[in-house]
PDB file of C-alpha atoms in Angstrom:
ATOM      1  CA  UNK T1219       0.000   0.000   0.000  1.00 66.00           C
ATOM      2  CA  UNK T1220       2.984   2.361   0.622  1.00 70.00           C
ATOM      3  CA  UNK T1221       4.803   1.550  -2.224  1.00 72.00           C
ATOM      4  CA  UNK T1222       1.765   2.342  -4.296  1.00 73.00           C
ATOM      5  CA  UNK T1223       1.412   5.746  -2.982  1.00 76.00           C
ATOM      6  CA  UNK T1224       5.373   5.812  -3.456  1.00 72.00           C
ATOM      7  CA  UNK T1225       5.135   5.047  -7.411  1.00 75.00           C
ATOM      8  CA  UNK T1226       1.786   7.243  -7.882  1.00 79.00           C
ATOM      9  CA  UNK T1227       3.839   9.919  -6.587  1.00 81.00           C
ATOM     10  CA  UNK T1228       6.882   9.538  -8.606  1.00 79.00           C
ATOM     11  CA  UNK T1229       5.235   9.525 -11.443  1.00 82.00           C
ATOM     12  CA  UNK T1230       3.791  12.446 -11.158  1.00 87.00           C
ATOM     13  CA  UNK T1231       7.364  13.822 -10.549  1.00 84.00           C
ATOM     14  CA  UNK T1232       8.648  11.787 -13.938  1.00 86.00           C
ATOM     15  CA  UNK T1233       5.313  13.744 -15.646  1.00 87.00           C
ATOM     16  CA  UNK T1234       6.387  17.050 -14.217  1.00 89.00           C
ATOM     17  CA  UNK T1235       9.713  16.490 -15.400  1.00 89.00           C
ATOM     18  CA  UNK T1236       8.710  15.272 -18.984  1.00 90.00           C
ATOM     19  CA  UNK T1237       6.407  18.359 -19.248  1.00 93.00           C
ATOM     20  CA  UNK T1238       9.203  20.865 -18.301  1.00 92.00           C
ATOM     21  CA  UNK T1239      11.682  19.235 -20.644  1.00 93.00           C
ATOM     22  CA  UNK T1240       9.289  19.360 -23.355  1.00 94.00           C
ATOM     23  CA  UNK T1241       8.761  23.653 -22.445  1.00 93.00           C
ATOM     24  CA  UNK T1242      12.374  24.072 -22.634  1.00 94.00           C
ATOM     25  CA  UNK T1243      13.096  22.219 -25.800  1.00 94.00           C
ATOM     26  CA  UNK T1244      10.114  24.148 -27.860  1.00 93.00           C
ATOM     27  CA  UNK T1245      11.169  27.164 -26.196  1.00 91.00           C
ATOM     28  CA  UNK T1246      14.428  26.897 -27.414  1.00 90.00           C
ATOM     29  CA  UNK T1247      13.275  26.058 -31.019  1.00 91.00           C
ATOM     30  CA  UNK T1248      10.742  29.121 -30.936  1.00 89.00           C
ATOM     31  CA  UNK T1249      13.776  31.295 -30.261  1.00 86.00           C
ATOM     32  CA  UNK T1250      16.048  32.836 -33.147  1.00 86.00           C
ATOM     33  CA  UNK T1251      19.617  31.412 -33.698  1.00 85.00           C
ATOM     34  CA  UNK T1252      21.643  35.100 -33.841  1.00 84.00           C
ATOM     35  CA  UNK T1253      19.743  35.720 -30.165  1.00 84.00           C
ATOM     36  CA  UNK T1254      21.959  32.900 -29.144  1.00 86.00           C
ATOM     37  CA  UNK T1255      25.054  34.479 -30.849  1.00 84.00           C
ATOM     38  CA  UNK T1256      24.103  37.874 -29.487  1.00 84.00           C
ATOM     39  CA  UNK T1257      23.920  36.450 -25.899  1.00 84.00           C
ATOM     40  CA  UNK T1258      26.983  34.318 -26.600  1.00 83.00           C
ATOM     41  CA  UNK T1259      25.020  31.275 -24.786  1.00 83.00           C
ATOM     42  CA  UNK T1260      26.463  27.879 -27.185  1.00 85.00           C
ATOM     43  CA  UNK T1261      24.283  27.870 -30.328  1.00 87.00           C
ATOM     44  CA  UNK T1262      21.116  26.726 -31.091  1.00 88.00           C
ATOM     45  CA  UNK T1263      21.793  23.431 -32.076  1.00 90.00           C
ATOM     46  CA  UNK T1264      23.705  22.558 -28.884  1.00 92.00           C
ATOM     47  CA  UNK T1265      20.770  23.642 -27.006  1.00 91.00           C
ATOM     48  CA  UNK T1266      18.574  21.573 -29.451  1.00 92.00           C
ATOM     49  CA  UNK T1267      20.599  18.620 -28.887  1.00 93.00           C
ATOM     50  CA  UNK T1268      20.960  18.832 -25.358  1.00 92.00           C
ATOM     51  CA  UNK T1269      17.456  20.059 -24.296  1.00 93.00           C
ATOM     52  CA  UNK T1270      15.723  16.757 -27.324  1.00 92.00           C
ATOM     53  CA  UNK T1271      18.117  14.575 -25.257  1.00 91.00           C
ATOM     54  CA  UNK T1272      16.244  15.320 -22.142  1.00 91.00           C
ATOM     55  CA  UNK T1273      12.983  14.748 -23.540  1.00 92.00           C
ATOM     56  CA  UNK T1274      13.969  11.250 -25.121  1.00 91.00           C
ATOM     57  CA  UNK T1275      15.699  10.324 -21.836  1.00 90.00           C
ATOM     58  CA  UNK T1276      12.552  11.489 -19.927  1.00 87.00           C
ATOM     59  CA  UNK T1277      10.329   9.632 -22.045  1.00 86.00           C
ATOM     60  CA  UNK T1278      11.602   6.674 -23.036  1.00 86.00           C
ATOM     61  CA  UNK T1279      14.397   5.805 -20.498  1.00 79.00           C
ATOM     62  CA  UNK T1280      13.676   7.256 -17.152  1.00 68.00           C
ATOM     63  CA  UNK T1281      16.739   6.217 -15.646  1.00 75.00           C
ATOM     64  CA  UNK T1282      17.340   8.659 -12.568  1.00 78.00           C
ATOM     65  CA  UNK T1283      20.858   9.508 -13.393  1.00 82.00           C
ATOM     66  CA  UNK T1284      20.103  10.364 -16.719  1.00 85.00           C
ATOM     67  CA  UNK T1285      16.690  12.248 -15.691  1.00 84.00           C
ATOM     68  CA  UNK T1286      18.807  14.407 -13.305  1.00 88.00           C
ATOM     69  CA  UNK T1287      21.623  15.436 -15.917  1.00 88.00           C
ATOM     70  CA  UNK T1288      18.731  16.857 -17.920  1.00 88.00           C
ATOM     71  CA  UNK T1289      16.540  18.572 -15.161  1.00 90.00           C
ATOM     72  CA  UNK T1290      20.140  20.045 -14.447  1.00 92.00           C
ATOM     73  CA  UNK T1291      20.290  21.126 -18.383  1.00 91.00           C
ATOM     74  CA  UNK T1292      16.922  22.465 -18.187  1.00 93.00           C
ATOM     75  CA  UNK T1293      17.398  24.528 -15.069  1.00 92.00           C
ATOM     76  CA  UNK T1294      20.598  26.327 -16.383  1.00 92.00           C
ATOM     77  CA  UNK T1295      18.562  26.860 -20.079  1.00 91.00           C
ATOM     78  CA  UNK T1296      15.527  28.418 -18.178  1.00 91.00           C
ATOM     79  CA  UNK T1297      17.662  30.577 -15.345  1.00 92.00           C
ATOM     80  CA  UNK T1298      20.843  31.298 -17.204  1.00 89.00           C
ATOM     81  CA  UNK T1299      20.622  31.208 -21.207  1.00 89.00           C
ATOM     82  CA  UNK T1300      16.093  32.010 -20.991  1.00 89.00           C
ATOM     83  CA  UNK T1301      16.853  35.512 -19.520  1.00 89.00           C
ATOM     84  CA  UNK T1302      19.694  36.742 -21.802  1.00 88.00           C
ATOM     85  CA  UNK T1303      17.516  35.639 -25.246  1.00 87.00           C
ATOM     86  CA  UNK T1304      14.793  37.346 -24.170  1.00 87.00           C
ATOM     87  CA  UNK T1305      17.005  40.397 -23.111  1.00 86.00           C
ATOM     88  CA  UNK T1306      18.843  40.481 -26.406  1.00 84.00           C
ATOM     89  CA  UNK T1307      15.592  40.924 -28.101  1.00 75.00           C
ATOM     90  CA  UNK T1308      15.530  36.934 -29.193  1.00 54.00           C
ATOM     91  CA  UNK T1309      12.260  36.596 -26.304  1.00 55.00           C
ATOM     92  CA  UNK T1310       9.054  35.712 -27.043  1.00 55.00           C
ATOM     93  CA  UNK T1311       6.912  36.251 -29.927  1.00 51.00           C
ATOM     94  CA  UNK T1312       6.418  40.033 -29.588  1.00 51.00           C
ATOM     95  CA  UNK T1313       8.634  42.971 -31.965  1.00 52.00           C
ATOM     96  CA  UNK T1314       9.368  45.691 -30.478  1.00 51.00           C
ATOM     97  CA  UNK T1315       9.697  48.055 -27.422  1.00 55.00           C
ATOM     98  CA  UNK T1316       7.123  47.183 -24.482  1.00 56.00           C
ATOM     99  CA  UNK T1317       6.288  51.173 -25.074  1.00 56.00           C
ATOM    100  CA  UNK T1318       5.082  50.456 -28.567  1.00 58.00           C
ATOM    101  CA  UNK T1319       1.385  50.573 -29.127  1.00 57.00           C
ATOM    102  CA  UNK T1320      -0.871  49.717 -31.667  1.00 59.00           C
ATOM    103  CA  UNK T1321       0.389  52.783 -33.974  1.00 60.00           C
ATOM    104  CA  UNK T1322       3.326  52.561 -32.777  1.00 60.00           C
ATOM    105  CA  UNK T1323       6.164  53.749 -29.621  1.00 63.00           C
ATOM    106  CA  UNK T1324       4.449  55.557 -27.067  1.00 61.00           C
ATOM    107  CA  UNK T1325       6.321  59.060 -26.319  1.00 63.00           C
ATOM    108  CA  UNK T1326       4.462  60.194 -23.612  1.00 62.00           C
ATOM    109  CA  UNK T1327       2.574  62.731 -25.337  1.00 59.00           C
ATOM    110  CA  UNK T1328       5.511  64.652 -26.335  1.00 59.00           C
TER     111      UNK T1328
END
């Protein structure tokens, strides 16, 4: 009866896991390959690589060793190389300044 609640709960963790891996490797496909220059973060195929290694690993092996190299991957490609593609202006799916409106930048009336 423990060890039931012991495996419903881990794989819910191995889920978790597998759904983060997944976010990081289409968020890393979504972005554009000079952003990854610009931020001089690897390129975007070694992110590819690493972060679709992950995923397989996650999904199809779920050895623990393996499945903690990658969540250690996808932690340093969401805290460290994340934030400088989106400062570099390689983030999201949005052009332009947050000031810009619908007619364009926003000068404050002036």
């Amino acid at each position: 009866m423990l060890l039931d609640g012991f495996y419903g709960l881990m794989s819910w963790v191995f889920l978790g896991l597998l759904i983060f891996s997944i976010f990081c490797f289409v968020d890393a496909a979504l972005r554009r390959e000079d952003a990854y220059r610009a931020a001089d973060k690897k390129t975007k195929g070694f992110w590819l690589i690493i972060l679709g290694i992950t995923v397989a690993v996650n999904l199809f092996l779920g050895m623990l060793f393996l499945t903690i190299a990658g969540l250690i991957a996808n932690i340093v490609y969401v805290v460290d190389v994340r934030p400088a593609l989106v400062q570099v202006g390689g983030g999201g799916f949005r052009r332009g300044s947050s000031s810009d409106g619908p007619y364009g930048p926003y000068n404050g009336g002036r």
